[in-house]
PDB file of C-alpha atoms in Angstrom:
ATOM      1  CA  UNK A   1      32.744 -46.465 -33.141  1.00  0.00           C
ATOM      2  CA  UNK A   2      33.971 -42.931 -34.142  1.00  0.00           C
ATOM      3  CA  UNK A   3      33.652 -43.086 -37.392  1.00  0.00           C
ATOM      4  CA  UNK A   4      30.415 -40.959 -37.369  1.00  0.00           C
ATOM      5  CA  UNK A   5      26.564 -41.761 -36.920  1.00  0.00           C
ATOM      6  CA  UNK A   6      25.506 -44.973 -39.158  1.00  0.00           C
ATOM      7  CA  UNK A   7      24.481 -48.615 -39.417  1.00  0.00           C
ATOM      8  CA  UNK A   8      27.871 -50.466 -40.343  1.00  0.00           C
ATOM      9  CA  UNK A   9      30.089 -52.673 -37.882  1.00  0.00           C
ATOM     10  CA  UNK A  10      32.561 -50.276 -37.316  1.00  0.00           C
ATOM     11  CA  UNK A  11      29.650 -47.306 -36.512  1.00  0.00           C
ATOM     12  CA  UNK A  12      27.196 -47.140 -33.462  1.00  0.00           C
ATOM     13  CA  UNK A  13      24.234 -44.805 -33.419  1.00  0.00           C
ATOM     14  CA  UNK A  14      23.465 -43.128 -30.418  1.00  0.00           C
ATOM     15  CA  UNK A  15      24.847 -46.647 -28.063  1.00  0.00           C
ATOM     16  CA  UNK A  16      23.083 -46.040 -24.502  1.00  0.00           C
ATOM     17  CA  UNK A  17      24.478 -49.413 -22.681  1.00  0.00           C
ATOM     18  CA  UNK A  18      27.816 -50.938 -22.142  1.00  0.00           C
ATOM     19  CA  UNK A  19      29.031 -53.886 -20.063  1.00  0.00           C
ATOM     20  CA  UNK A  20      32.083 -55.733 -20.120  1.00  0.00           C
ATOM     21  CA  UNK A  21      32.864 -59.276 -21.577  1.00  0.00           C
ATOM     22  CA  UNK A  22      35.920 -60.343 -19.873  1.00  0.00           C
ATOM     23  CA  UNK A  23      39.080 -58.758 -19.936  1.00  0.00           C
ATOM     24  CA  UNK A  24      39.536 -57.706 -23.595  1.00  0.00           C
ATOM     25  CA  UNK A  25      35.964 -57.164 -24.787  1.00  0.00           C
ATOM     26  CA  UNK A  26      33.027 -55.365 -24.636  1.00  0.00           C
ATOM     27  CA  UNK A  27      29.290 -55.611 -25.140  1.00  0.00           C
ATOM     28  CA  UNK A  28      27.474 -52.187 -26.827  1.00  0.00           C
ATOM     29  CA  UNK A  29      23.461 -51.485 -26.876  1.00  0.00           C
ATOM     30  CA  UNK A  30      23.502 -49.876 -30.247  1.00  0.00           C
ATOM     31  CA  UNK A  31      20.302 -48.647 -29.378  1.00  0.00           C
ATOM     32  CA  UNK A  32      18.832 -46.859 -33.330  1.00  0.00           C
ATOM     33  CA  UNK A  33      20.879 -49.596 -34.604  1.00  0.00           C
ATOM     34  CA  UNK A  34      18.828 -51.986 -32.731  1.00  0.00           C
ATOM     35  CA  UNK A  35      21.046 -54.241 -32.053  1.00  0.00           C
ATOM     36  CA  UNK A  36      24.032 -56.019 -29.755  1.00  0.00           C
ATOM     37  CA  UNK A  37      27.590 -55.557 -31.098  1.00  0.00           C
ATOM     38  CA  UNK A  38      30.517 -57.083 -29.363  1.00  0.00           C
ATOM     39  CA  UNK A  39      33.964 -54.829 -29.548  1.00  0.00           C
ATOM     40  CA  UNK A  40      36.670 -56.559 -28.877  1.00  0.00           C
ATOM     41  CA  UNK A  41      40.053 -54.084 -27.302  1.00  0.00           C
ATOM     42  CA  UNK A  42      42.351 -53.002 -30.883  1.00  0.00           C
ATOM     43  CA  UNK A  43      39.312 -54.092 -32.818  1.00  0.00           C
ATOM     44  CA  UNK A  44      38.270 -51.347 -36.183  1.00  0.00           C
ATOM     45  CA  UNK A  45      34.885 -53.342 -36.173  1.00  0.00           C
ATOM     46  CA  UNK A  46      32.321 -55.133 -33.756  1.00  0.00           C
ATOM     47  CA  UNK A  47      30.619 -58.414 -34.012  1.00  0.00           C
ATOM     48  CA  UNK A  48      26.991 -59.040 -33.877  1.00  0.00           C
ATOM     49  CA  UNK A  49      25.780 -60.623 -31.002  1.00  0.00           C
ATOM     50  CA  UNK A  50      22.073 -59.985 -30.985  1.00  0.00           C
ATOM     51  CA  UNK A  51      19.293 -57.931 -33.238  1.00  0.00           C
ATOM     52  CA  UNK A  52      20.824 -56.149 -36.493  1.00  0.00           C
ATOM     53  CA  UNK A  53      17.472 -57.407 -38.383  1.00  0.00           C
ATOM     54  CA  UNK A  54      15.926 -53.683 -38.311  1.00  0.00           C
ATOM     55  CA  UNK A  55      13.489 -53.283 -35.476  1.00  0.00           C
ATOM     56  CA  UNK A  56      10.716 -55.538 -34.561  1.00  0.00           C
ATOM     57  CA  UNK A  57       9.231 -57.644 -32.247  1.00  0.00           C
ATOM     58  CA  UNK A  58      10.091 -60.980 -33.248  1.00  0.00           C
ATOM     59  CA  UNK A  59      12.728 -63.123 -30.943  1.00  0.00           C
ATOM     60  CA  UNK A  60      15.721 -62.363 -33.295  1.00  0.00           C
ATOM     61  CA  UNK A  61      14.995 -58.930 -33.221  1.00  0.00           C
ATOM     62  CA  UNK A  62      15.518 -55.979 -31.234  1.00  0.00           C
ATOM     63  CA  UNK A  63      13.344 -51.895 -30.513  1.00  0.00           C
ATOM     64  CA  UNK A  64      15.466 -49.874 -29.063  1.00  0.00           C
ATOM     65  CA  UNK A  65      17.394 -51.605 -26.796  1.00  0.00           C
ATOM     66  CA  UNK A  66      19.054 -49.342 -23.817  1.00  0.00           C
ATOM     67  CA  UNK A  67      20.440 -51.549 -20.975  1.00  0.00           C
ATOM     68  CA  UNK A  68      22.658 -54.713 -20.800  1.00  0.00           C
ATOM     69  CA  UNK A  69      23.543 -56.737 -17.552  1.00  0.00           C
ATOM     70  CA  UNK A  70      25.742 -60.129 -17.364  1.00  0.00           C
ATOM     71  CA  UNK A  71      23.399 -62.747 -15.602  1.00  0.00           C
ATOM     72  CA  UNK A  72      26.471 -64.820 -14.421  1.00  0.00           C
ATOM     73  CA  UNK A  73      25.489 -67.885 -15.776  1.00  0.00           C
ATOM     74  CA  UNK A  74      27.178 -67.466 -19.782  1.00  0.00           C
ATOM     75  CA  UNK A  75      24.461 -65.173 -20.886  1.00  0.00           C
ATOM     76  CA  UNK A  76      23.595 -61.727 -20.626  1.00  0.00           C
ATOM     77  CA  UNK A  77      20.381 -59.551 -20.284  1.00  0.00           C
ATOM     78  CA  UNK A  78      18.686 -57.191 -22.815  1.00  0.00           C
ATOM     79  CA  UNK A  79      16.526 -54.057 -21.723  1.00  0.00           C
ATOM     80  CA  UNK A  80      14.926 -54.025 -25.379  1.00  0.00           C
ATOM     81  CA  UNK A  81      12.835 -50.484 -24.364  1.00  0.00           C
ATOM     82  CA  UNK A  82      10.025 -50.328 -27.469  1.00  0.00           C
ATOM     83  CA  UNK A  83       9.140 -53.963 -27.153  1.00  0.00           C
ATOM     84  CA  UNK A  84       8.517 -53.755 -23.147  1.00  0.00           C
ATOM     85  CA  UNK A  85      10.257 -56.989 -22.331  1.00  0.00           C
ATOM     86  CA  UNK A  86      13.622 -58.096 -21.042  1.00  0.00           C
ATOM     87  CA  UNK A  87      15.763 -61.117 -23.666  1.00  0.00           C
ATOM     88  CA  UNK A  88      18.288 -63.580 -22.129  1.00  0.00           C
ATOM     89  CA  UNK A  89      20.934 -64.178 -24.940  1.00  0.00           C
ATOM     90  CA  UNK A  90      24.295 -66.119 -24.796  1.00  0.00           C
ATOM     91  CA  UNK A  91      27.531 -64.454 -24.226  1.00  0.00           C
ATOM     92  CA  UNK A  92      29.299 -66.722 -27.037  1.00  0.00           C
ATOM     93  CA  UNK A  93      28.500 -68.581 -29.914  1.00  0.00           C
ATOM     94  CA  UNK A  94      27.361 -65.839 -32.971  1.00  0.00           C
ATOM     95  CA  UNK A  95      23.981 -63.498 -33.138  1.00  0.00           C
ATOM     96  CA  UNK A  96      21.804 -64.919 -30.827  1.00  0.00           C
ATOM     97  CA  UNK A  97      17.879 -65.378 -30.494  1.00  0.00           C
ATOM     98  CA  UNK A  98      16.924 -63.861 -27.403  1.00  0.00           C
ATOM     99  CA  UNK A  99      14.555 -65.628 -25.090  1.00  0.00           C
ATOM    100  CA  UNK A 100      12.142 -63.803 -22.997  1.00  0.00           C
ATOM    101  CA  UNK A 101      13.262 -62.980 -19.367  1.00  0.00           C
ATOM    102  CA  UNK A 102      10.651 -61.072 -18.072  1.00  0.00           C
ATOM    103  CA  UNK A 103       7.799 -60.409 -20.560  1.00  0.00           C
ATOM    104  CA  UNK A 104       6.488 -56.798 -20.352  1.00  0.00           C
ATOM    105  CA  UNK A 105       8.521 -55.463 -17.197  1.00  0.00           C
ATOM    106  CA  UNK A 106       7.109 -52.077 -18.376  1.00  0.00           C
ATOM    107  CA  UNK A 107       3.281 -52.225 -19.228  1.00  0.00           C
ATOM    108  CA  UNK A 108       2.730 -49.622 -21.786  1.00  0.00           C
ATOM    109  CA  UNK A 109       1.323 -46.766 -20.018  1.00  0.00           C
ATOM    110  CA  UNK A 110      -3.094 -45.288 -20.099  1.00  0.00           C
ATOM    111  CA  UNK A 111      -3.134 -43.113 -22.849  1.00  0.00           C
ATOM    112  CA  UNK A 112      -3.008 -39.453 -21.127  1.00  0.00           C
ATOM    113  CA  UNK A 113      -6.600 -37.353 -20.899  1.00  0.00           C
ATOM    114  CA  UNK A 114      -6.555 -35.016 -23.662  1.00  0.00           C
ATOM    115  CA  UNK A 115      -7.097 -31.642 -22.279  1.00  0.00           C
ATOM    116  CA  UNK A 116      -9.376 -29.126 -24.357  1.00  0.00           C
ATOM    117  CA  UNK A 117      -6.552 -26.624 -24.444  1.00  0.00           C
ATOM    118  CA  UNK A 118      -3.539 -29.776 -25.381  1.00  0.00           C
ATOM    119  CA  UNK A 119      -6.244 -31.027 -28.156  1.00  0.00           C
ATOM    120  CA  UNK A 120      -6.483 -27.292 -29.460  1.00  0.00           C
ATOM    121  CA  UNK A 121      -2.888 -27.142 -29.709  1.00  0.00           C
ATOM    122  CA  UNK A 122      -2.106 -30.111 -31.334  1.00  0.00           C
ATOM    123  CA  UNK A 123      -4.694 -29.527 -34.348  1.00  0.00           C
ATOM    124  CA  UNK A 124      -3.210 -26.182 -34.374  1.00  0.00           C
ATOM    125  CA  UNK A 125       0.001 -27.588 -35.093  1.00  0.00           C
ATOM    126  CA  UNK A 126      -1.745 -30.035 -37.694  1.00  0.00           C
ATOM    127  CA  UNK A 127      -2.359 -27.192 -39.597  1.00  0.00           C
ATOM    128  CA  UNK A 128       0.591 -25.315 -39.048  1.00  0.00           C
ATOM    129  CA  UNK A 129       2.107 -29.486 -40.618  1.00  0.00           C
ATOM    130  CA  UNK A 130       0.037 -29.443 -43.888  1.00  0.00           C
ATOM    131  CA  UNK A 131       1.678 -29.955 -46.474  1.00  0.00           C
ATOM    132  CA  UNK A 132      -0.705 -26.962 -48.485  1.00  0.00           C
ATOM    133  CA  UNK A 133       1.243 -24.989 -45.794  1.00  0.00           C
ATOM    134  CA  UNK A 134       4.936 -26.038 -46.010  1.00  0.00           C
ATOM    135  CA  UNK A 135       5.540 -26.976 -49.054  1.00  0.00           C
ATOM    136  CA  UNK A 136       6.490 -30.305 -48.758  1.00  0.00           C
ATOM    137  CA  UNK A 137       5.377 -33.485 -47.201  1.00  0.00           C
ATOM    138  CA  UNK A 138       5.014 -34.320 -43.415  1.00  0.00           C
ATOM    139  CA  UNK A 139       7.630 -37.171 -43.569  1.00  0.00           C
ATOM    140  CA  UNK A 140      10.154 -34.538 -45.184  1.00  0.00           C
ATOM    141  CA  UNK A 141       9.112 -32.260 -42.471  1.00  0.00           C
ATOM    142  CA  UNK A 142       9.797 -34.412 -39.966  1.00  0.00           C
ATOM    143  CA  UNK A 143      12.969 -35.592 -41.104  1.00  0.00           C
ATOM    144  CA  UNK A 144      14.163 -31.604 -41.761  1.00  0.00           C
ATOM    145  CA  UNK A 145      13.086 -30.682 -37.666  1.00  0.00           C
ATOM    146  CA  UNK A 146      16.185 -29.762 -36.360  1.00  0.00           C
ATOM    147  CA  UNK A 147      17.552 -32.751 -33.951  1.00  0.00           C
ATOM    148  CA  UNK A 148      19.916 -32.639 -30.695  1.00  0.00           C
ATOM    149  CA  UNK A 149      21.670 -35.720 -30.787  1.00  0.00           C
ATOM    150  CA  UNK A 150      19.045 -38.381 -32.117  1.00  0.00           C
ATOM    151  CA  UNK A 151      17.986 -39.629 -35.444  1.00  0.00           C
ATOM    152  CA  UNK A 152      16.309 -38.449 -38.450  1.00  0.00           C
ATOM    153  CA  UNK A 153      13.701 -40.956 -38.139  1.00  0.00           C
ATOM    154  CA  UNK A 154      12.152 -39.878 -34.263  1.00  0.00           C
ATOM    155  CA  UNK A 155      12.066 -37.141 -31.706  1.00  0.00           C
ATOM    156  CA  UNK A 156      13.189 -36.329 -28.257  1.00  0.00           C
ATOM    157  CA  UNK A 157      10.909 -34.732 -25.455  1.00  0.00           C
ATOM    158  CA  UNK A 158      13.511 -31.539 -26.041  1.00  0.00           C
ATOM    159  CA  UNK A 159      13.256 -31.329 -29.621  1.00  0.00           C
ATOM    160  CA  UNK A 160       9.579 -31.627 -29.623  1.00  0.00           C
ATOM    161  CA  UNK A 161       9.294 -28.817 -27.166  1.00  0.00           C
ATOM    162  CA  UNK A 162      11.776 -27.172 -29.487  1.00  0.00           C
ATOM    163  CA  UNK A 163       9.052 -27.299 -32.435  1.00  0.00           C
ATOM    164  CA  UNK A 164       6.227 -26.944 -30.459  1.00  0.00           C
ATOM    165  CA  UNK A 165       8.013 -23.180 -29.053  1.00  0.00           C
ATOM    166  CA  UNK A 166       8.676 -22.318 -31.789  1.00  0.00           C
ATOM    167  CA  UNK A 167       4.332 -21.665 -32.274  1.00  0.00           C
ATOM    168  CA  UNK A 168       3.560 -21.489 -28.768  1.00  0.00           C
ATOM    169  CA  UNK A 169       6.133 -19.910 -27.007  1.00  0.00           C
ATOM    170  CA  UNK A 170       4.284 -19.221 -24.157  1.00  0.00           C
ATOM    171  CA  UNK A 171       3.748 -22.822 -23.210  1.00  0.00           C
ATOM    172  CA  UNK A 172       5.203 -24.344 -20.144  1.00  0.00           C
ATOM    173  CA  UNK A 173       7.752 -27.180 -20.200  1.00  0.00           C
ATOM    174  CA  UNK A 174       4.989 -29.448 -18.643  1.00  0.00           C
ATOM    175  CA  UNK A 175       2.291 -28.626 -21.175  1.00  0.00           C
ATOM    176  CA  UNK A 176       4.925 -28.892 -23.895  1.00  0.00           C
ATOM    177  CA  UNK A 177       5.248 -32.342 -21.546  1.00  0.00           C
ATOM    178  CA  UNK A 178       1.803 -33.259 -22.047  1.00  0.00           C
ATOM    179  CA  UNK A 179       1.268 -32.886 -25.680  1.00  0.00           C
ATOM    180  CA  UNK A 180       4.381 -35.029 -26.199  1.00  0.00           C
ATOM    181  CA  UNK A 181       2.995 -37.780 -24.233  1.00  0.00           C
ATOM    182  CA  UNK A 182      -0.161 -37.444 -26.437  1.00  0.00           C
ATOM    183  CA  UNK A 183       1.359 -37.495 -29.489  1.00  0.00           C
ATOM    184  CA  UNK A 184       3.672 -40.648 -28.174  1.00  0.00           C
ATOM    185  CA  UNK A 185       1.404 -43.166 -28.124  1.00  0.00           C
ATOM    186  CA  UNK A 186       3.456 -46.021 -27.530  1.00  0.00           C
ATOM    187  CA  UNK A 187       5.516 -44.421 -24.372  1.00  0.00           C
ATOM    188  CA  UNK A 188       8.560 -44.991 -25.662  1.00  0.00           C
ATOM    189  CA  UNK A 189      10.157 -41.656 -24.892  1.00  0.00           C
ATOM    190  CA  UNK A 190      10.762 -41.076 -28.952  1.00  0.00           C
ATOM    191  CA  UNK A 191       8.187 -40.117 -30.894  1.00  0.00           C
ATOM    192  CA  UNK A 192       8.561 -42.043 -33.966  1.00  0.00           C
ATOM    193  CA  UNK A 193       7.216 -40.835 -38.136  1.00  0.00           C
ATOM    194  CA  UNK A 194       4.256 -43.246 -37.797  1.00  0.00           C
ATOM    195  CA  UNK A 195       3.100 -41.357 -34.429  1.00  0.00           C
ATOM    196  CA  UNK A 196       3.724 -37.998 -35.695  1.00  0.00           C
ATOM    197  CA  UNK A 197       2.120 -39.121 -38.542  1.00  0.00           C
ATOM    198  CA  UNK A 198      -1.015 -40.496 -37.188  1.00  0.00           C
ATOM    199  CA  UNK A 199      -1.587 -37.081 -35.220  1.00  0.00           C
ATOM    200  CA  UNK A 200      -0.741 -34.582 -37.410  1.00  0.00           C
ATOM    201  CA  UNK A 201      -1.818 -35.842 -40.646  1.00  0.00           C
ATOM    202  CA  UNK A 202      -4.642 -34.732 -42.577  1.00  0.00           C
ATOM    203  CA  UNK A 203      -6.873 -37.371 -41.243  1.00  0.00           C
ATOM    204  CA  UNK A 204      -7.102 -36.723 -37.171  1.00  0.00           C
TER     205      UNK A 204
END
């Protein structure tokens, strides 16, 4: 890593596990890279180990992963977040196909009651979105909001409640909460395009 946010061997984007291999190596969650990379001590590049085939659901994929543990039997454990499920991959031998661990450790949770007031806001906001209004498409829009520390291509709780001040600055950070939680629909903690698109696009 440190050569800047990106998608090659020798970048991470925004890594949020780490556990040692051994005694010269290293295993990284490159978490919007969705995938596994192996750095080895000296080395100016990882190696693969698991995901790297974009996000998805499929057993040689990876969403999001965030956690790695060493299961002390020559494979190691994958918290892969988005897809609600825990992967058992080898230590050694190239990119691996995970196999499930524990299937759905983290059911995905009831869709929160949408409050008169939170419903008002949020179509508020869809019109405050339209295009007719800023110019410019809503996936421009939502790659131009103004990001912490996180991708172009989702939000953070704190950047939502960023955007959602910057109309309603009277709201309280649990309201500002709320609406978040509405407009993530898969409980993921990062609202992606598709979910900002299905709420705030010209069809409700």
């Amino acid at each position: 890593g440190g050569r800047g946010r990106g998608a090659r061997l020798s970048q991470l984007n925004y890594p949020r596990g780490v556990v040692a291999d051994g005694a010269d190596a290293i295993l990284v969650a490159d978490t919007f890279n969705h995938r596994i990379v192996r750095w080895r001590f000296g080395a100016k590049r990882g190696e693969l180990v698991a995901g790297g085939r974009g996000p998805g659901c499929r057993m040689d994929q990876l969403n999001g992963p965030v956690g790695l543990a060493l299961d002390g039997r020559g494979s190691f454990l994958i918290a892969d977040s988005r897809n609600h499920r825990i992967l058992r991959c080898p230590l050694h031998g190239g990119a691996a196909t995970g196999r499930k661990a524990a299937a759905h450790v983290r059911p995905a949770p009831a869709a929160p009651t949408e409050e008169p007031w939170a419903k008002d806001v949020l179509d508020m906001l869809r019109d405050y979105f339209h295009p007719g209004r800023t110019g410019m498409g809503l996936e421009e829009l939502f790659r131009r909001f103004e990001r912490l520390d996180s991708p172009d291509d989702v939000l953070t709780l704190v950047e939502f409640d960023r955007i959602v001040r910057t109309y309603y600055p009277e709201l309280a950070f649990w309201q500002t909460r709320l609406l978040f939680s509405m407009v993530n629909s898969s409980g993921s903690g990062f609202i992606t395009f598709d979910e900002f698109d299905q709420r705030f696009g010209s069809s409700p």
